[in-house]
GROMACS .gro file of N, CA and C in nm:
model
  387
    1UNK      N    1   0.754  -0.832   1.373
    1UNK     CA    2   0.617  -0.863   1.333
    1UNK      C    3   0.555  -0.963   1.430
    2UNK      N    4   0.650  -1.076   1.458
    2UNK     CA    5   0.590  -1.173   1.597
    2UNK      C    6   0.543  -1.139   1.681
    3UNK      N    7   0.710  -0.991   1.734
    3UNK     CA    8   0.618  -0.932   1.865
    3UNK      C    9   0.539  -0.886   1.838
    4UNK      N   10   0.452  -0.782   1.770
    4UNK     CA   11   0.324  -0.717   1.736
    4UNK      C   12   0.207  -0.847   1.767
    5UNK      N   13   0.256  -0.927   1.650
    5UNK     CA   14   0.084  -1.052   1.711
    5UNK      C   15   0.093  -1.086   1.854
    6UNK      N   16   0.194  -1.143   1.918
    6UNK     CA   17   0.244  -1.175   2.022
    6UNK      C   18   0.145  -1.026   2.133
    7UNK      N   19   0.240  -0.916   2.091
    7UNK     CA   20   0.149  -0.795   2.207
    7UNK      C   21  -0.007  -0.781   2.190
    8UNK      N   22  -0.045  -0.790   2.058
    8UNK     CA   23  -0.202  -0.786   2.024
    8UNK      C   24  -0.276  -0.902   2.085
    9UNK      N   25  -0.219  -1.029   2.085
    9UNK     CA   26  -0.243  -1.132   2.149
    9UNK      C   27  -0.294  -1.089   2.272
   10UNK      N   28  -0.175  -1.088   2.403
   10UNK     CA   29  -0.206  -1.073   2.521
   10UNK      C   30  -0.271  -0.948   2.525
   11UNK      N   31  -0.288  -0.834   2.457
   11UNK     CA   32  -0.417  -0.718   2.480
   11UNK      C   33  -0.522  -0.788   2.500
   12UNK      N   34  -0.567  -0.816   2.379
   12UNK     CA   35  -0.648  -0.912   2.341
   12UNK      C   36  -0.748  -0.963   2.474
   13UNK      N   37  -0.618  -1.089   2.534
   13UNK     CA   38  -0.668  -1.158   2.596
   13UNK      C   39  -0.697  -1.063   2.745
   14UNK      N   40  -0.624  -0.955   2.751
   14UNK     CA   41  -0.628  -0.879   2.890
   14UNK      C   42  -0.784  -0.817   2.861
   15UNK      N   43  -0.825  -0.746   2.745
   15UNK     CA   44  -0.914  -0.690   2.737
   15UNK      C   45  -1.067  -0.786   2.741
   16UNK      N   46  -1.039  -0.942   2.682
   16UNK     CA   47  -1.117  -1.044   2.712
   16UNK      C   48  -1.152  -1.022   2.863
   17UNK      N   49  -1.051  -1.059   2.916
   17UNK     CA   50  -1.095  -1.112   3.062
   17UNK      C   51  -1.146  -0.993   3.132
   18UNK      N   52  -1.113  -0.846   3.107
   18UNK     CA   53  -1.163  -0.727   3.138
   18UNK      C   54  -1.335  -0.759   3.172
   19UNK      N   55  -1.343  -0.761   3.037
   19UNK     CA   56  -1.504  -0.783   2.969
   19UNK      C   57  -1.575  -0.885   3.039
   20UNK      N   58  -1.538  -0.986   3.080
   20UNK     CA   59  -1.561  -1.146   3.117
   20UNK      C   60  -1.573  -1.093   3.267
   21UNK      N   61  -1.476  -1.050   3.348
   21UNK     CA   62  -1.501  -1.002   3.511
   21UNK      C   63  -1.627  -0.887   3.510
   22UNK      N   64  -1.646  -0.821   3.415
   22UNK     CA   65  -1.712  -0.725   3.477
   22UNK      C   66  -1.905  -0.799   3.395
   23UNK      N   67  -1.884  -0.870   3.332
   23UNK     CA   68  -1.993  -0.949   3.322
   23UNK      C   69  -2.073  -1.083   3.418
   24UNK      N   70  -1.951  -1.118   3.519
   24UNK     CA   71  -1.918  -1.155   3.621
   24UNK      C   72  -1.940  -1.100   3.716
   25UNK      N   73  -1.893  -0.935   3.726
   25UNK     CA   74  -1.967  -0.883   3.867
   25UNK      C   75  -2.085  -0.832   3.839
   26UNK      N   76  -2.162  -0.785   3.725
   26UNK     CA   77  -2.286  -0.793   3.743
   26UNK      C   78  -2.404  -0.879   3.731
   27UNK      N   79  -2.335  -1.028   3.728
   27UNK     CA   80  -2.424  -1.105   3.717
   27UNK      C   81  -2.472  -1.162   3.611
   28UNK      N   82  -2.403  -1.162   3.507
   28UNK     CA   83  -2.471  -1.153   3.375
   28UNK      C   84  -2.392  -1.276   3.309
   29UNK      N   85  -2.287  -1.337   3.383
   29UNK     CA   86  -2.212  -1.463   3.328
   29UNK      C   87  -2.174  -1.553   3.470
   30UNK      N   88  -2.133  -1.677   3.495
   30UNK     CA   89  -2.109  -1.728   3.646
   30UNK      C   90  -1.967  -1.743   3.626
   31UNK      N   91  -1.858  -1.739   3.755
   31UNK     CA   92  -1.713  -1.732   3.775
   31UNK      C   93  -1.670  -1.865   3.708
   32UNK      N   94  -1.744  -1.963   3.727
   32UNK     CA   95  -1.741  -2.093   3.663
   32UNK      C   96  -1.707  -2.087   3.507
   33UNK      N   97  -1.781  -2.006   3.413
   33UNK     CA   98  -1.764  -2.009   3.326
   33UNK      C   99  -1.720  -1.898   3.238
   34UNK      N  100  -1.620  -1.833   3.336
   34UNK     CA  101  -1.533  -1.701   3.325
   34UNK      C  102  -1.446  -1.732   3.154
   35UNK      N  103  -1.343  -1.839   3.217
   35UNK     CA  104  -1.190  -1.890   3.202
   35UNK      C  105  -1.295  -1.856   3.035
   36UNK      N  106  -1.376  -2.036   2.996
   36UNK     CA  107  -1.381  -2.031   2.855
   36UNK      C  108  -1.518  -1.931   2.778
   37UNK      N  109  -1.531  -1.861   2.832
   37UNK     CA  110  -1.570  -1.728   2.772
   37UNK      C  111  -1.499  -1.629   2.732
   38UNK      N  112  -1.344  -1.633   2.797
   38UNK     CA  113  -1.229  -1.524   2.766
   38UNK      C  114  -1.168  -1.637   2.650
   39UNK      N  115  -1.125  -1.738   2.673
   39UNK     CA  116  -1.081  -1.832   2.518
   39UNK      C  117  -1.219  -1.774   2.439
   40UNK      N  118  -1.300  -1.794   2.476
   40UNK     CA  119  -1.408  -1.770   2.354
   40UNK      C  120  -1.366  -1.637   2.263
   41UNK      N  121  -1.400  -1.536   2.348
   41UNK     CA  122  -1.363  -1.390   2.293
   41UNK      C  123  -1.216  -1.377   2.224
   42UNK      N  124  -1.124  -1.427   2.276
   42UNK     CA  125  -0.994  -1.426   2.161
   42UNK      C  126  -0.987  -1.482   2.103
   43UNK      N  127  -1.058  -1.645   2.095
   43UNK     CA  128  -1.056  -1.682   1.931
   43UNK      C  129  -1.154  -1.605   1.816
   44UNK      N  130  -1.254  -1.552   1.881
   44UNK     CA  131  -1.340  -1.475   1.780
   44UNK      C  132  -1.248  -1.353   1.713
   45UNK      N  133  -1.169  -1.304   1.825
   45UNK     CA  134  -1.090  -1.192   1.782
   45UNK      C  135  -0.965  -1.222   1.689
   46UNK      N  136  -0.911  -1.335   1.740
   46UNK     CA  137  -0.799  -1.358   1.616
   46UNK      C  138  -0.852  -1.373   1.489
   47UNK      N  139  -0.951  -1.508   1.443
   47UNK     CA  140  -1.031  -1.521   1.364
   47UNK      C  141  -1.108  -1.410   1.259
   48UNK      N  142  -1.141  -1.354   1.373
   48UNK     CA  143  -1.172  -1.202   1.285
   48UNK      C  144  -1.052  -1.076   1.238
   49UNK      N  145  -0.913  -1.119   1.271
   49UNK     CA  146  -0.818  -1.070   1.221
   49UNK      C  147  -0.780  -1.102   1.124
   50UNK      N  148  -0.792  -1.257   1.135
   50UNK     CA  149  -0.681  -1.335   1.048
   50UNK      C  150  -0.778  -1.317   0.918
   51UNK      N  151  -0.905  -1.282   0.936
   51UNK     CA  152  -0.993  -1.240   0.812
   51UNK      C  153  -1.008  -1.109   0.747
   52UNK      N  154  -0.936  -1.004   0.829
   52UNK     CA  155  -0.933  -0.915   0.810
   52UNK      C  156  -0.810  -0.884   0.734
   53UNK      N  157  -0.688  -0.935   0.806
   53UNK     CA  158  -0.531  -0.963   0.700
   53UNK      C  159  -0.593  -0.987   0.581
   54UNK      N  160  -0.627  -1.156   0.555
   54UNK     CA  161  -0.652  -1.201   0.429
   54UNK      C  162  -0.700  -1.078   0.352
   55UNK      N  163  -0.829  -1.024   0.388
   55UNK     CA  164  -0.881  -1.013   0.276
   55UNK      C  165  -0.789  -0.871   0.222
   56UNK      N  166  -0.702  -0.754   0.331
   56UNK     CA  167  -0.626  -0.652   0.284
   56UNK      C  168  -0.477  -0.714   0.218
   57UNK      N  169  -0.414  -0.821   0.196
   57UNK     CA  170  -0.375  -0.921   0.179
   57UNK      C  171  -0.394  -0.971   0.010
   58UNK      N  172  -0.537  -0.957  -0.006
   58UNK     CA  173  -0.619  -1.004  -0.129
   58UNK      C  174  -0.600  -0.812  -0.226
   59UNK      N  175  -0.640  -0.754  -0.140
   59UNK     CA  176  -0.657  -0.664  -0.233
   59UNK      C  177  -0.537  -0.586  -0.235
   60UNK      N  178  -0.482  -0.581  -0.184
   60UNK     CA  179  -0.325  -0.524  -0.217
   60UNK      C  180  -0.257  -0.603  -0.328
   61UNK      N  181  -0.286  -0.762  -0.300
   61UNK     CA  182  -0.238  -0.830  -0.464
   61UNK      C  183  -0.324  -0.767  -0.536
   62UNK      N  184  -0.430  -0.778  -0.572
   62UNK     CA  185  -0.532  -0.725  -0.667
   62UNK      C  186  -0.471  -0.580  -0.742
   63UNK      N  187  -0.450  -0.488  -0.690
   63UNK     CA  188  -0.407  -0.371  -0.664
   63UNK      C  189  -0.255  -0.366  -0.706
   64UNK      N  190  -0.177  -0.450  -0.685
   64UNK     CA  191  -0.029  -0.453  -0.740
   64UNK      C  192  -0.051  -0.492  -0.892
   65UNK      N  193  -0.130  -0.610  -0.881
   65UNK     CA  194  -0.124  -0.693  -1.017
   65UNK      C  195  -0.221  -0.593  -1.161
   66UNK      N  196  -0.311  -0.464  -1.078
   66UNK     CA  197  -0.330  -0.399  -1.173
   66UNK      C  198  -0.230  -0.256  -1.227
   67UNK      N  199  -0.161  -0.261  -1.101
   67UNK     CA  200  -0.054  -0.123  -1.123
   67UNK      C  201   0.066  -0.189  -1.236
   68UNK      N  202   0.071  -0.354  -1.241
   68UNK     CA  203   0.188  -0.399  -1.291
   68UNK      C  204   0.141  -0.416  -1.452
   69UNK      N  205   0.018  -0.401  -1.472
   69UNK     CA  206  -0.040  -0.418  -1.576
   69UNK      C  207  -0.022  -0.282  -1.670
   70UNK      N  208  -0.066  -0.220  -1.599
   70UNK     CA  209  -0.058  -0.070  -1.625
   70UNK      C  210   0.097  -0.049  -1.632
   71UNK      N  211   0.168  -0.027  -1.565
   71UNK     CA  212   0.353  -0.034  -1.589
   71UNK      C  213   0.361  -0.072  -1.677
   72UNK      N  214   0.308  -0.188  -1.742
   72UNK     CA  215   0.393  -0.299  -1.829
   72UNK      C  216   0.299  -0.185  -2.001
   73UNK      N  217   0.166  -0.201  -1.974
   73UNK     CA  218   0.094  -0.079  -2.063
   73UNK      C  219   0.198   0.066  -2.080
   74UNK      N  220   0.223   0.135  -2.001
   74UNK     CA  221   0.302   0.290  -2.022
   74UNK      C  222   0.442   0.177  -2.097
   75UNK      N  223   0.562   0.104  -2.057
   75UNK     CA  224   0.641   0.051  -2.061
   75UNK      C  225   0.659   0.035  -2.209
   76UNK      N  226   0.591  -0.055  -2.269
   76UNK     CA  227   0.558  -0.036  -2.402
   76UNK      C  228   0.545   0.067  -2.497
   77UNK      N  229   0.411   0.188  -2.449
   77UNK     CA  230   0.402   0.271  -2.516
   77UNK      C  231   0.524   0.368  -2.476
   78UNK      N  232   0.593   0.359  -2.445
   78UNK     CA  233   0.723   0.439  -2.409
   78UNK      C  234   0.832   0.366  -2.497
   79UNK      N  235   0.848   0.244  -2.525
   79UNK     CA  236   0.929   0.203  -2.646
   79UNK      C  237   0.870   0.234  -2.783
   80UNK      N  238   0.750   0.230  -2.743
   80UNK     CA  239   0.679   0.242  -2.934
   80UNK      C  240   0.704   0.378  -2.935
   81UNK      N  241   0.695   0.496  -2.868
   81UNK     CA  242   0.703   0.605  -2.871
   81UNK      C  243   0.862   0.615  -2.966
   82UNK      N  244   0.969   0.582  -2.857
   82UNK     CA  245   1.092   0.626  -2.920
   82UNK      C  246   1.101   0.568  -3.006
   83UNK      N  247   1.103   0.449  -3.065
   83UNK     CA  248   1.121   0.398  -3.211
   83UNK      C  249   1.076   0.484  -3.299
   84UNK      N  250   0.909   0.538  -3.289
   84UNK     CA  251   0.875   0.666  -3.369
   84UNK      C  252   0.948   0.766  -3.381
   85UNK      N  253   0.997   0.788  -3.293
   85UNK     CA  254   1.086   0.939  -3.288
   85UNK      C  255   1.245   0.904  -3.378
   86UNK      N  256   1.233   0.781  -3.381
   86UNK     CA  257   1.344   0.800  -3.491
   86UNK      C  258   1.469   0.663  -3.458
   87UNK      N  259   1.402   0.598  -3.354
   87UNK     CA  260   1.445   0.471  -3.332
   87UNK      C  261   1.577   0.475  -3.267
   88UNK      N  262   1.584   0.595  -3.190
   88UNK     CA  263   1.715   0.625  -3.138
   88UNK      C  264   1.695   0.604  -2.988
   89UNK      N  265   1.793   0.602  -2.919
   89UNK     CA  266   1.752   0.600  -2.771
   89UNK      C  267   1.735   0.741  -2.706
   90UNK      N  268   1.688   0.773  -2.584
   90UNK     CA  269   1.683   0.891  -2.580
   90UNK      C  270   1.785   0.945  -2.518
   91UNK      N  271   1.853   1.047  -2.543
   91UNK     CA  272   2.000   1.113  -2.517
   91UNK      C  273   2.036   1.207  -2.419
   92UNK      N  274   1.894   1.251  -2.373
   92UNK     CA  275   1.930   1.372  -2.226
   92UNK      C  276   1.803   1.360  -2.173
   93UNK      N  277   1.826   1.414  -2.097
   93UNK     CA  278   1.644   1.444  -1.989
   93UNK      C  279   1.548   1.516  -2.073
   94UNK      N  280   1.564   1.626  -2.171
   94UNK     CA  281   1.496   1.639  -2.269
   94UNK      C  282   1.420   1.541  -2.321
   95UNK      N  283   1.482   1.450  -2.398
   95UNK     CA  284   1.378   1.385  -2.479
   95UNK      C  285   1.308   1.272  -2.402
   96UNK      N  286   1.369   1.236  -2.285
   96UNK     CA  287   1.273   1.148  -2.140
   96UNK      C  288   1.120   1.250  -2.143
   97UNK      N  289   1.148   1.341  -2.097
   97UNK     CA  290   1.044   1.461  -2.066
   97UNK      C  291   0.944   1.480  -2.206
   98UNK      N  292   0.971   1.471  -2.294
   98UNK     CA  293   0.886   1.494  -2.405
   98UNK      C  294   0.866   1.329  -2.437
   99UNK      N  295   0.927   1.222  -2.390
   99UNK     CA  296   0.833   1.084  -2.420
   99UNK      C  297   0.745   1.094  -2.335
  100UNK      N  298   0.810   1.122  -2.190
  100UNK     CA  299   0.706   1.112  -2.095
  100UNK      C  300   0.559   1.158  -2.107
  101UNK      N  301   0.546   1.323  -2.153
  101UNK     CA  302   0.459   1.399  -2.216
  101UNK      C  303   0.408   1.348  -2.318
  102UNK      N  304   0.444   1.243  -2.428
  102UNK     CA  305   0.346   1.191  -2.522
  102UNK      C  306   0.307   1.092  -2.457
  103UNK      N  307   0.337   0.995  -2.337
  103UNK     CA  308   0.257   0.912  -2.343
  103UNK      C  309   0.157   0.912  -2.202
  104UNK      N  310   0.161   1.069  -2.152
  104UNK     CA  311   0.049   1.141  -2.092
  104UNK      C  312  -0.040   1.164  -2.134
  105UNK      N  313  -0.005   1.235  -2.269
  105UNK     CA  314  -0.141   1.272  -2.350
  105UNK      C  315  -0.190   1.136  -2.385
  106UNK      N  316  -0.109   1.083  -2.460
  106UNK     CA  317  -0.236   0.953  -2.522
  106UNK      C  318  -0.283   0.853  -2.375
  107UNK      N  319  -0.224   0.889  -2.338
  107UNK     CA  320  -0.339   0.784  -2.171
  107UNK      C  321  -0.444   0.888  -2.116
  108UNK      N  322  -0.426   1.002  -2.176
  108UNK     CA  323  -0.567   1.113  -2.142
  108UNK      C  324  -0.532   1.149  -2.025
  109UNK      N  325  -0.376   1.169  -1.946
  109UNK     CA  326  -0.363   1.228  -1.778
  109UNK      C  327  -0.417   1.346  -1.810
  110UNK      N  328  -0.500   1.421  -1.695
  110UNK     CA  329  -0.595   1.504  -1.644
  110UNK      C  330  -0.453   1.657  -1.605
  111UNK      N  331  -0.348   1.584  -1.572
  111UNK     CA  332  -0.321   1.682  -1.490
  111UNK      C  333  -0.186   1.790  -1.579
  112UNK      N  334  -0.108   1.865  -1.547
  112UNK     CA  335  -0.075   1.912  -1.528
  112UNK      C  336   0.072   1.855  -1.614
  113UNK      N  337   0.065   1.850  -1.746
  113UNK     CA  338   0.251   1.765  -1.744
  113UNK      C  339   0.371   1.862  -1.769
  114UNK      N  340   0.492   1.826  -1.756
  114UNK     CA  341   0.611   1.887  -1.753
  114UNK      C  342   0.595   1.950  -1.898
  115UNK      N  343   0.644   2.037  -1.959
  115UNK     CA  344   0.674   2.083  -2.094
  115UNK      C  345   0.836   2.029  -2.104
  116UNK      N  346   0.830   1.993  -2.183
  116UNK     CA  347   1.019   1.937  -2.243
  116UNK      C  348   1.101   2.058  -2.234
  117UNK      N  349   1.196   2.068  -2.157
  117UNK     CA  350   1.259   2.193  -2.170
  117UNK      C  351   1.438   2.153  -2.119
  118UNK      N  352   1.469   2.216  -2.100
  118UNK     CA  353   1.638   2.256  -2.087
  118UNK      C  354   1.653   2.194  -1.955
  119UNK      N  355   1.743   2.071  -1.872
  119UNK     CA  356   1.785   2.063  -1.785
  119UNK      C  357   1.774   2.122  -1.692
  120UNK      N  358   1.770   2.228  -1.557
  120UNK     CA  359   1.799   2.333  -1.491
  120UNK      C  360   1.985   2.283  -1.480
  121UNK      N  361   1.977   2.473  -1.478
  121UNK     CA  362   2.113   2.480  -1.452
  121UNK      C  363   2.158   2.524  -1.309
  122UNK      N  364   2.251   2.481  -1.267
  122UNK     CA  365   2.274   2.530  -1.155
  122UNK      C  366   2.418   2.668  -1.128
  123UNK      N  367   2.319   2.735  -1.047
  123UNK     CA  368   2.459   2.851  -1.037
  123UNK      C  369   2.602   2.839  -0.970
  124UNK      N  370   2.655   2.899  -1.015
  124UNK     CA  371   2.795   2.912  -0.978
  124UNK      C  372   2.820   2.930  -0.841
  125UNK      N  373   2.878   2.870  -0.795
  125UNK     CA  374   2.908   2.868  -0.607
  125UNK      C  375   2.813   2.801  -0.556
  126UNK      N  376   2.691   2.732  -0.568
  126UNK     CA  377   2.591   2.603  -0.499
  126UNK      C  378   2.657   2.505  -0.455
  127UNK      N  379   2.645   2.493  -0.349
  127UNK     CA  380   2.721   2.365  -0.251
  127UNK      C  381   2.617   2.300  -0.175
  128UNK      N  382   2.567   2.149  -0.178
  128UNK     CA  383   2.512   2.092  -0.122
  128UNK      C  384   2.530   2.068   0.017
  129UNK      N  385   2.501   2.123   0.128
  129UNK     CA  386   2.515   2.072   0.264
  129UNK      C  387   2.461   1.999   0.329
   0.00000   0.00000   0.00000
């Protein structure tokens, strides 16, 4: 990760001074005041990184802390579920698949859910390679 800032760094500063010479050969900045016009341009550029991290930084917490909310929401209704069903734990992938499926429906998922059904079986002679 160092090296990455570290290589973005010296781009950075290569692409500064790029910018800075050729504003230089047309006249449009003096050689004199090359050097801190290229410091200028990479602190604007880090600065505007280090604001750019933060704020994806900010919303990725934001964004965890609502997925963990939600987890902790299904999490629950997935215990209240099985207690209803008879306060037992659930005993095969069957009855996972049909909690799972009730607590699809009551969160209103849109899509498409598993029907509770039989394990798959696998045939005779299947060898994983």
């Amino acid at each position: 990760m160092l090296d990455a800032g570290m290589h973005f760094t010296e781009t950075s500063q290569e692409q500064a001074e790029k910018v800075v010479n050729q504003l230089v050969k047309d006249g449009k900045a003096r050689r004199k005041d090359s050097e801190e016009l290229v410091q200028q341009l990479v602190r604007r550029g880090r600065k505007a990184t280090e604001q750019m991290v933060s704020t994806v930084q900010a919303e990725i917490s934001k964004q965890m802390g609502k997925f963990a909310g939600r987890l902790d929401d299904i999490e629950s209704r997935v215990e209240e579920l099985a207690q209803r069903a008879g306060g037992r734990e659930a005993t095969d992938a069957t009855d996972v698949v049909r909690i799972i499926t009730l607590v699809g429906q009551e969160a209103g998922w849109r899509r498409h859910l598993v029907q509770a059904r039989e394990p798959p079986r696998y045939r005779q002679g299947f060898r994983a390679e």
